[in-house]
Coordinates of C-alpha atoms and ligand atoms in Angstrom, one line a residue:
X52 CA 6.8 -27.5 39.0
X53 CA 4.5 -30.0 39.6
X54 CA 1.4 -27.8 40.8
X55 CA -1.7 -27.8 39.4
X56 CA -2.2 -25.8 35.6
X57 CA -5.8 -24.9 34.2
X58 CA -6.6 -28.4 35.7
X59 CA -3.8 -30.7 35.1
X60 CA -0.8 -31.1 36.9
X61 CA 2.4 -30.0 34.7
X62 CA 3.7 -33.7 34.2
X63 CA 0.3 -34.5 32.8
X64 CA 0.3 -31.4 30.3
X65 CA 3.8 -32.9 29.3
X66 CA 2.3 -36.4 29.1
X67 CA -0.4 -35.3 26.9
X68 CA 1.6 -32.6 24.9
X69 CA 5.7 -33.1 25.1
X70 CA 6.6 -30.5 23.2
X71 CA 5.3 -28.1 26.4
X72 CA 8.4 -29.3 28.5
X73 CA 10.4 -27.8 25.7
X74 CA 8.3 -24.4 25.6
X75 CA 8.8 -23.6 29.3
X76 CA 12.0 -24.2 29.0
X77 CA 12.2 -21.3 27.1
X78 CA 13.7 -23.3 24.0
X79 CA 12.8 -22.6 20.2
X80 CA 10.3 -24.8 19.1
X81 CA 8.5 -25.6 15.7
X82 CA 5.0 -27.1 16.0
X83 CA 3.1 -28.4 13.2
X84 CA -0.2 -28.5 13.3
X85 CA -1.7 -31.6 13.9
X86 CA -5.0 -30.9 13.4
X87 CA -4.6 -28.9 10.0
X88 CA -7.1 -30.1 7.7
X89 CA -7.9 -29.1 3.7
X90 CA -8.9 -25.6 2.9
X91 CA -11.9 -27.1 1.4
X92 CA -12.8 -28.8 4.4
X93 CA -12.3 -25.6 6.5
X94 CA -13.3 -22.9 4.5
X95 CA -17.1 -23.1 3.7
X96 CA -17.6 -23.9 7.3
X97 CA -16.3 -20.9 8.7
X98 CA -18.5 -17.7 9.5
X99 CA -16.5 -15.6 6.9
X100 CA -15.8 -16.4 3.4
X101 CA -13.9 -14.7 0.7
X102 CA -17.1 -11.7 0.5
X103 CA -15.9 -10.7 3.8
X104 CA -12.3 -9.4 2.3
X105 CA -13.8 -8.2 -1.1
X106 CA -15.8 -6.0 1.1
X107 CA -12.9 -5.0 3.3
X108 CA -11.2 -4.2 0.1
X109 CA -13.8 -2.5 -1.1
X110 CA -13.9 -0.5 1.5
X111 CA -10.2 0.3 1.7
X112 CA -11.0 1.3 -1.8
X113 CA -13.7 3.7 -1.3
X114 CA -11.2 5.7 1.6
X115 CA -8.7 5.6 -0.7
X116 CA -9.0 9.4 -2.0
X117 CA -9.2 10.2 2.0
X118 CA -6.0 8.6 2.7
X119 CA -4.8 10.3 -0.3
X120 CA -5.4 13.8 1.1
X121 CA -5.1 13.3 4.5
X122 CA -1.5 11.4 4.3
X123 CA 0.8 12.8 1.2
X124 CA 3.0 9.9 1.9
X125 CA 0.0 7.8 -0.2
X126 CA 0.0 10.0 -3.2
X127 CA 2.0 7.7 -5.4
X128 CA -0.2 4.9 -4.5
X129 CA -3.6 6.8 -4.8
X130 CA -4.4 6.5 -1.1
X131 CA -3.5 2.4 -0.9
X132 CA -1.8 1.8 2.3
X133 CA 0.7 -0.9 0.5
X134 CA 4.1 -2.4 1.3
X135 CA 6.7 -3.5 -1.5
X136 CA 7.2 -6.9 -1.8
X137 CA 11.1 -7.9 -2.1
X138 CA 14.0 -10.7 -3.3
X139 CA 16.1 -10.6 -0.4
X140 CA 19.1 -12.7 -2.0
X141 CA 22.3 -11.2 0.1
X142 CA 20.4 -12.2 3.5
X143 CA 19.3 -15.3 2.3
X144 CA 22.9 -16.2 1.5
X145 CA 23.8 -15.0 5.3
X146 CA 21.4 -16.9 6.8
X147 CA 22.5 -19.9 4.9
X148 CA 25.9 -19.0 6.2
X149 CA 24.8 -19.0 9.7
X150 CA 22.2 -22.0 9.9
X151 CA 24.7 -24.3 7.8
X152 CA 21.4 -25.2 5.4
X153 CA 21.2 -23.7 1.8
X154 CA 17.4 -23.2 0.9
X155 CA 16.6 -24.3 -2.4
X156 CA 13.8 -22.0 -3.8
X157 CA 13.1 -18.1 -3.8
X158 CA 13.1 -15.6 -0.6
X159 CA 10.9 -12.6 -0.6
X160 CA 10.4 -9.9 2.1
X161 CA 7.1 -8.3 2.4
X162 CA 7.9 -5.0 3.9
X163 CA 4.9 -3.5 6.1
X164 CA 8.4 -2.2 8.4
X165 CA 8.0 0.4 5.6
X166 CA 4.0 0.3 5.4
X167 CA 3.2 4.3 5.1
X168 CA 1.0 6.4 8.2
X169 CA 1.9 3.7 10.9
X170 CA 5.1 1.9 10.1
X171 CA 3.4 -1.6 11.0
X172 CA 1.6 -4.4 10.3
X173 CA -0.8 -3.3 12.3
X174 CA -1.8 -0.5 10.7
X175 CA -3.4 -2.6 8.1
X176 CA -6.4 -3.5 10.7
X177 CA -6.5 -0.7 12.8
X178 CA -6.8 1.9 10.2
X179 CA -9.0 -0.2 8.8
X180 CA -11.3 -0.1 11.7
X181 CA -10.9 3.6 12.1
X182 CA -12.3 4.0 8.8
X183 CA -14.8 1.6 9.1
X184 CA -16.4 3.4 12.6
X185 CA -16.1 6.6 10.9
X186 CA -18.1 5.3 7.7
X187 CA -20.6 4.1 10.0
X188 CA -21.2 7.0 11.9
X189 CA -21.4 9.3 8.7
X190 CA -23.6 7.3 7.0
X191 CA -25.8 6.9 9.8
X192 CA -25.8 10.8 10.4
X193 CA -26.8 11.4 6.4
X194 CA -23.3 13.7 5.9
X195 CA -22.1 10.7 3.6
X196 CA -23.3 8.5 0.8
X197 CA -21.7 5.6 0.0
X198 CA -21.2 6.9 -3.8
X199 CA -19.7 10.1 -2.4
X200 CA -16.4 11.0 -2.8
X201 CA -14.3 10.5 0.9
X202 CA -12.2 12.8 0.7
X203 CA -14.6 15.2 1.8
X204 CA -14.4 13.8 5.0
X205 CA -11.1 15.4 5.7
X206 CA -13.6 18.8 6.1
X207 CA -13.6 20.6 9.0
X208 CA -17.4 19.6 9.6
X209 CA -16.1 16.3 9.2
X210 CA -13.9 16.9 11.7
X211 CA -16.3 18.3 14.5
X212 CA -18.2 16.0 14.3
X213 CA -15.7 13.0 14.6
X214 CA -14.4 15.2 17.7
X215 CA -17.7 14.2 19.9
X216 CA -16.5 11.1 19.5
X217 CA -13.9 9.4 21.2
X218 CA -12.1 6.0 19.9
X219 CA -9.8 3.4 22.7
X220 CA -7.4 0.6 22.7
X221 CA -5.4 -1.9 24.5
X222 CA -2.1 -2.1 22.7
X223 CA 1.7 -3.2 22.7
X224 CA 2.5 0.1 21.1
X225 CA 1.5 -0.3 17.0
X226 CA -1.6 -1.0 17.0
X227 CA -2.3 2.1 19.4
X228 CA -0.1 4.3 16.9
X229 CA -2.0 2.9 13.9
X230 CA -5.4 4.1 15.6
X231 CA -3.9 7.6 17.3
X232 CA -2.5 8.1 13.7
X233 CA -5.6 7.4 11.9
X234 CA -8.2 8.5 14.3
X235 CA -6.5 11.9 15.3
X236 CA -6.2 12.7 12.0
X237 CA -10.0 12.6 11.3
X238 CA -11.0 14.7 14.6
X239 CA -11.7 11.9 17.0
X240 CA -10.6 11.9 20.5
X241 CA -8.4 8.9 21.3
X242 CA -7.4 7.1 24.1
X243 CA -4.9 4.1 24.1
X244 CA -4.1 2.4 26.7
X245 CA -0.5 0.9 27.2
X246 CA 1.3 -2.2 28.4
X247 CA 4.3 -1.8 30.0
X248 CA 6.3 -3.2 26.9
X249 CA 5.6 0.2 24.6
X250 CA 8.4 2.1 24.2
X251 CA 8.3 5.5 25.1
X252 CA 9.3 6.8 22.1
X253 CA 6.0 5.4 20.7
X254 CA 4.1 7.4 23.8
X255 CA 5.8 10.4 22.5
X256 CA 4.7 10.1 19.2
X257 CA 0.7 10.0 20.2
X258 CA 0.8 12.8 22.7
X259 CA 2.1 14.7 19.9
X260 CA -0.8 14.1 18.1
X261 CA -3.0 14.8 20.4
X262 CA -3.6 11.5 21.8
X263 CA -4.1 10.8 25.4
X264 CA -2.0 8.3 26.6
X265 CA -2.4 5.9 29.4
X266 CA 0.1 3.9 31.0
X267 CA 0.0 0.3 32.6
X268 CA 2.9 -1.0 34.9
X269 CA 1.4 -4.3 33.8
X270 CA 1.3 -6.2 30.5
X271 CA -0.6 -5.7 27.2
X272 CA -4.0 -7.9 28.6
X273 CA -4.3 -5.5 31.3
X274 CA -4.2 -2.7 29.2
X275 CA -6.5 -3.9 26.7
X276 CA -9.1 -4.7 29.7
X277 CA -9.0 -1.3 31.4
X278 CA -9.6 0.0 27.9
X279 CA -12.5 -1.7 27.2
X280 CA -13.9 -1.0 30.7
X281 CA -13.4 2.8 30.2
X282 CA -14.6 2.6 27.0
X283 CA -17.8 0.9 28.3
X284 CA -18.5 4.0 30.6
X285 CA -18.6 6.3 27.9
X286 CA -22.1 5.9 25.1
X287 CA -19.9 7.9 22.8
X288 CA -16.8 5.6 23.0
X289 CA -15.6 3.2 20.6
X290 CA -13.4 -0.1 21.8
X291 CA -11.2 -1.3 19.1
X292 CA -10.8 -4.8 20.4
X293 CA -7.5 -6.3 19.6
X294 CA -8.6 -9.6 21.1
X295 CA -12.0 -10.1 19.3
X296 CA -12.2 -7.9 16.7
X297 CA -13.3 -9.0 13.2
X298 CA -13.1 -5.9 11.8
X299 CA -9.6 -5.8 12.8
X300 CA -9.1 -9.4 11.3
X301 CA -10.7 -8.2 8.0
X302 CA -8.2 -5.3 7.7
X303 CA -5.9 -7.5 7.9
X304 CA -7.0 -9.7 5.2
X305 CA -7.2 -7.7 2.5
X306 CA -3.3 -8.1 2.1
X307 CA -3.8 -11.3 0.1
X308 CA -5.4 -9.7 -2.8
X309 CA -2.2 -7.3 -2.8
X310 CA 0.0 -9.9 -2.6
X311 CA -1.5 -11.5 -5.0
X312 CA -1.3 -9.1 -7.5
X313 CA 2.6 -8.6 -6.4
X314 CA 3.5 -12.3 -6.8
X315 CA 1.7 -12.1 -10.0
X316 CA 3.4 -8.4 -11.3
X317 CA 6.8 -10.9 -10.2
X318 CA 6.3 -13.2 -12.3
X319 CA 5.7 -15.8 -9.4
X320 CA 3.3 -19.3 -9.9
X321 CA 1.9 -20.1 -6.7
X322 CA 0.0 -23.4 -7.0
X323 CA 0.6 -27.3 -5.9
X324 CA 3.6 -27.7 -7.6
X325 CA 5.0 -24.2 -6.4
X326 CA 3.9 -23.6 -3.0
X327 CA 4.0 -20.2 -0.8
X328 CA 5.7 -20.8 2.5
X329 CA 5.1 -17.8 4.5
X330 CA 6.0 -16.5 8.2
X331 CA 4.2 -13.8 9.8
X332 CA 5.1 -12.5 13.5
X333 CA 2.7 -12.9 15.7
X334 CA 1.5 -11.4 18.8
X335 CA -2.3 -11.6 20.1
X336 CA -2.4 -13.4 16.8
X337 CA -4.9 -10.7 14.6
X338 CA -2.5 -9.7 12.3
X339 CA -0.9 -12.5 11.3
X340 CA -4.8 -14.6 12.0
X341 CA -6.3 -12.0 9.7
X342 CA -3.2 -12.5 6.8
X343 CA -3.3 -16.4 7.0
X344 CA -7.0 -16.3 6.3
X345 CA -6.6 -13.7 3.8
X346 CA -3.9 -15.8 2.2
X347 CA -5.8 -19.3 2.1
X348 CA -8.7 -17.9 0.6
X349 CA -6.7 -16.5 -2.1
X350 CA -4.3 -19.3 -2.7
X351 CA -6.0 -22.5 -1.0
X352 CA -3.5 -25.4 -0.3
X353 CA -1.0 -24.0 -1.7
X354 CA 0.0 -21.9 0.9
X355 CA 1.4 -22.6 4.4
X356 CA 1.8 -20.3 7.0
X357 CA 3.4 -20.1 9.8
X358 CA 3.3 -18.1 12.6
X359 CA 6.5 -16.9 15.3
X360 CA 6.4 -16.8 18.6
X361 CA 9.5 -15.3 21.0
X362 CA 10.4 -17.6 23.2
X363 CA 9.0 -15.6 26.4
X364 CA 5.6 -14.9 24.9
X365 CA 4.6 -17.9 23.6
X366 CA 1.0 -17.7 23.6
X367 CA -0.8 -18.6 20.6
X368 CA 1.0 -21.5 20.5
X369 CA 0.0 -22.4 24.2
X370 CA -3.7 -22.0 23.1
X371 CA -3.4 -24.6 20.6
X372 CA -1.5 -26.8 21.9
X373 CA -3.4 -27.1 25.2
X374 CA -6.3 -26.0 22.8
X375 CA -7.7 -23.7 25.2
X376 CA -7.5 -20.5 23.4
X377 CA -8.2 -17.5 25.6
X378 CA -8.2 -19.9 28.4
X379 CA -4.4 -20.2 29.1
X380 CA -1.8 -17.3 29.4
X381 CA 1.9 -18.2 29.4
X382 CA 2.1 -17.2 33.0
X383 CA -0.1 -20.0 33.6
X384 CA 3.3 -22.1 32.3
X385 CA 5.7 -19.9 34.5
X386 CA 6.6 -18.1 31.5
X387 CA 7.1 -14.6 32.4
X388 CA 6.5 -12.7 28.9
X389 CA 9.7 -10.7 28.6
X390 CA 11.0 -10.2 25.2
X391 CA 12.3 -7.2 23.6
X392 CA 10.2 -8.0 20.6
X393 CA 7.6 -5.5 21.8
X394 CA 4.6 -6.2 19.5
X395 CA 4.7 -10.0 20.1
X396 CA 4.7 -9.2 24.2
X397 CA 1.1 -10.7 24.9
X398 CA 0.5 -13.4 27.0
X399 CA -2.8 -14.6 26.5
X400 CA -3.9 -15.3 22.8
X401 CA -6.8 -14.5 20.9
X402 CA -9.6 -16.6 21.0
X403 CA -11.1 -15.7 18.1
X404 CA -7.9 -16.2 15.7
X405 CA -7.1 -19.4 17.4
X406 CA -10.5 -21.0 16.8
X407 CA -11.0 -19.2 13.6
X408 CA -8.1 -20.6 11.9
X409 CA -7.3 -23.7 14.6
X410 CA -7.5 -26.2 11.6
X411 CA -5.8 -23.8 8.6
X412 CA -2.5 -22.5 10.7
X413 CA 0.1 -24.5 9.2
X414 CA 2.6 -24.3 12.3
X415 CA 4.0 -21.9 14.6
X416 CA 8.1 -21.7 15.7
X417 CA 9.2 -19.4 18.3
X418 CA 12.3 -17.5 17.8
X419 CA 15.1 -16.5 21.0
X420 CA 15.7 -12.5 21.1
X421 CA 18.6 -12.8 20.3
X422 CA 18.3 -14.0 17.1
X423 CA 16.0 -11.3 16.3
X424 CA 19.0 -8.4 16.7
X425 CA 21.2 -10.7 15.0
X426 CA 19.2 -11.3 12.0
X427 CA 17.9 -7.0 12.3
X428 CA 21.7 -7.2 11.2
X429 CA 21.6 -9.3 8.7
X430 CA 18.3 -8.0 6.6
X431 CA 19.8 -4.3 7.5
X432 CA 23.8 -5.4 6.6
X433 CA 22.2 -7.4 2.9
X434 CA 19.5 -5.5 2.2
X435 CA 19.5 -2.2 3.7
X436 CA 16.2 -3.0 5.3
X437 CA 15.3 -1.8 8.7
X438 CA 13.1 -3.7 11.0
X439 CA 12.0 -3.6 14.5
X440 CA 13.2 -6.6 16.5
X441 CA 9.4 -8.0 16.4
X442 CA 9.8 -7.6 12.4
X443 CA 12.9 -9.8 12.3
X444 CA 11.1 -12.9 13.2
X445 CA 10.0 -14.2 9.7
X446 CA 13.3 -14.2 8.3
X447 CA 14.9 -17.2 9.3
X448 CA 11.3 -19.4 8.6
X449 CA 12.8 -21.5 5.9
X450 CA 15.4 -22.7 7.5
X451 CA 13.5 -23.8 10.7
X452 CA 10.8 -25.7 8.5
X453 CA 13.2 -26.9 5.3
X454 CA 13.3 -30.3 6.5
X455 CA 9.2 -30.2 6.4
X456 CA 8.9 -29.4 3.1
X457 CA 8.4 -32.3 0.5
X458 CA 11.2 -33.4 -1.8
X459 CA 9.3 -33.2 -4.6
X460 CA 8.4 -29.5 -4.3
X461 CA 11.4 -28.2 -2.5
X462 CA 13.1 -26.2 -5.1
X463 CA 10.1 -24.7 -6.6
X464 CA 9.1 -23.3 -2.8
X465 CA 8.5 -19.5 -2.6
X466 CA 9.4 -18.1 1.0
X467 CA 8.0 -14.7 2.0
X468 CA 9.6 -13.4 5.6
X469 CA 6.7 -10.7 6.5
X470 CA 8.2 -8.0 8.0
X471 CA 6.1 -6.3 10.4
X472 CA 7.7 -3.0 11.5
X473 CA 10.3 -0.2 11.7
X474 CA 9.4 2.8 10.4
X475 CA 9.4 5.3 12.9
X476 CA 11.8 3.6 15.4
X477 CA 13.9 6.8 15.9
X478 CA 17.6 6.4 14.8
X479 CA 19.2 6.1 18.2
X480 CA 17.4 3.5 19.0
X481 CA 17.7 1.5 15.6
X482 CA 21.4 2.3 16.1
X483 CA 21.6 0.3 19.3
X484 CA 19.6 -2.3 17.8
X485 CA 21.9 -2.9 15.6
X486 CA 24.9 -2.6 17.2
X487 CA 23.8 -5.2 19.8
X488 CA 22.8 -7.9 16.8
X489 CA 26.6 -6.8 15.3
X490 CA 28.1 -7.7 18.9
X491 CA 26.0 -11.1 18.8
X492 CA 27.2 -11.7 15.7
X493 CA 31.1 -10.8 16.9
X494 CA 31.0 -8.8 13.8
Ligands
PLP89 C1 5.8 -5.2 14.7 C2 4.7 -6.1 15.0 N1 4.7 -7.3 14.4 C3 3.8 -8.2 14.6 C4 2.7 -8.0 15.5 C5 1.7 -9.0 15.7 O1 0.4 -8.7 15.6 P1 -0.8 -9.4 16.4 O2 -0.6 -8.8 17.8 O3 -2.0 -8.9 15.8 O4 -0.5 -10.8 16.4 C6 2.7 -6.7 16.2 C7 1.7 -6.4 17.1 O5 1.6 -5.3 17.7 C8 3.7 -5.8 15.9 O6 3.8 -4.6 16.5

């Protein structure tokens, strides 16, 4: 395997960077960030502060009698797309069980499986950017004022007008349902363009909405770059970008505030002395990029976050250990980018998140499918949770960092698994989910 990579031969990659022999190998890593520096350091040089979420807040705010209306599911929130955030104490004890480590400290899920409209993490940016585009092009046509009330928008003039426009995206699967979802249900046209790793069942789901679907026999980058090429044909298109997109990121974001509040309404100190350890799935890297920024604006130093990889995809973490972002796909490695984990299927990071937050990402482990269907058991068999392989990644993060974690803080460490999906997974399918993880388990 000694031919030449981006440059270097492979022996020189694993001169420079060891832990890469261990990544094409296809074994589970953790990385720590070497070049992690002090929020204070980072933050006030980075082109978006804490403003940037307030607004995205606000904004999420001023939809919220929209969301309201258009999606009943939202009612007993008033229109805020919101998760539950939960004490997971019978899968913490299985996981102890299994790893042979107890974790001193609390364990929390934070449940966007059950996040209403979209089922996903990723509904929190790609609604978001639905909602911005369509504020945009209201205001601009003089329909809307910004101290109107949204729910008008759910109108039928609303409506035909949103229908000469048409919205498109590259995605895994979610982030195409959260923007079908959204932007069907406002009039536009949508078009999303799919990798070869969405499930059908996902597919279904759009066309029945309306949506127009587009298959790739080839993997999520290729999909997201035929989108935005179509979408460049077209003046009345839009191109959600889940590469580049800061409006995505921002979407995102806004969690922290929520969070926030939840830890609070918990009765949970997060500060020096009582850090937040938390572990966010990652894909192209926006969801959990957008969260981590969110998070250390919010809490500073005092939380770490970490992001998963699988094994087979493991792409952000090739972009900064290499540190060449965009530059490198895991093909580039000879990794092939299998993994049943559908949303974390990408092979070439985001360059944006990966410089963005290239000195505030705490570390990044990557996690063997396998493990996720066993521990889809575990959160289902302890909790009565139900995730999506992807969404199962995050749980066993304390145990793959515990011996990283100061003495003197260890017990008073809050853990938070972030769940990322599950929903709508229909029920055969969870079924055989599950029944694989129990068979991996010899349960
Ligand atoms: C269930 C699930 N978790 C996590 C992610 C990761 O998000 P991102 O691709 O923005 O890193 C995705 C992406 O589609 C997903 O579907």
């Amino acid at each position: 395997m000694n031919r030449n990579i981006l440059g270097k031969s492979y022996d020189e990659w694993v001169l420079e960077c060891p832990i890469i022999r261990d990544i094409t190998e296809l074994n589970p890593v953790l990385w720590l960030n070497p070049g992690k520096a002090s929020c204070e350091e980072v933050l006030p040089g980075l082109p978006y502060s804490i403003k940037d979420i307030e607004e995205a807040e606000a904004r999420w705010n001023r939809f919220a009698p929209l969301l309201e209306r258009l999606f009943p599911e939202t009612a007993e929130s008033r229109g805020i797309i919101e998760s539950n955030m939960m004490s997971i104490p019978n899968t913490k004890a299985m996981m102890e069980q299994r790893y042979g480590v107890p974790i001193k400290g609390k364990l929390f899920l934070k449940c966007d499986n059950y996040l209403p409209v979209a089922g996903s993490i990723k509904a929190r940016g790609g609604i978001y950017e639905v909602l911005k585009h369509a504020e945009e092009l209201v205001l601009k046509s003089g329909m809307l004022g910004l101290e109107d009330n949204y729910a008008v928008l759910a109108e039928e003039r609303f409506r035909e007008f949103f229908s000469r426009h048409h919205l498109a995206v590259g995605s895994t699967g979610n982030l195409g349902m959260s923007i079908g979802i959204m932007g069907s249900a406002l009039g536009f046209r949508v078009t999303v363009h799919m990798s070869s790793d969405a499930k059908e069942w996902k597919k279904g789901l759009l066309r029945s909405r309306g949506v127009e679907v587009i298959e790739y026999a080839t993997d999520y980058s290729k999909a997201v770059e035929e989108g935005r090429k179509q979408s460049l044909q077209n003046p009345m298109s839009y191109f959600i970008d889940d590469e580049n997109s800061i409006d995505l990121f921002m979407g995102y974001s806004a969690a922290a505030f929520r969070l926030k509040g939840q830890l609070e309404a918990a009765g949970v100190a997060v500060d020096r002395q009582n850090p937040l350890y938390v572990y966010l799935p990652c894909g192209v890297g926006g969801a959990p990029g957008g969260i981590c920024f969110g998070l250390k604006n919010v809490f500073g130093d005092s939380v770490r976050c970490f992001f998963v990889e699988p094994t087979h995809s493991p792409c952000m973490l090739l972009g900064m250990v290499t540190g060449l972002h965009e530059g490198v796909s895991v093909g580039d490695f000879g990794i092939d980018n299998v993994t049943e984990a559908d949303g974390l299927a990408v092979g070439r990071p985001s360059g944006l998140v990966g410089r963005l937050l290239g000195k505030l990402i705490d570390g990044i482990y990557t996690i063997d499918d396998n493990e996720l269907y066993r521990l889809l058991v575990m959160v289902k068999d302890g909790e009565d949770v139900k995730v999506e392989p992807s969404a199962a990644a995050g749980l066993p993060g304390p145990f793959r960092v515990s011996d990283k974690i100061p003495d003197s803080c260890r017990s008073n460490v809050t853990h938070l698994a972030w769940a990322t999906g599950g929903l709508f997974v229909p029920g055969d399918m969870y079924e055989s989910f599950y029944e694989k993880g129990k068979k991996l388990l010899n349960l």
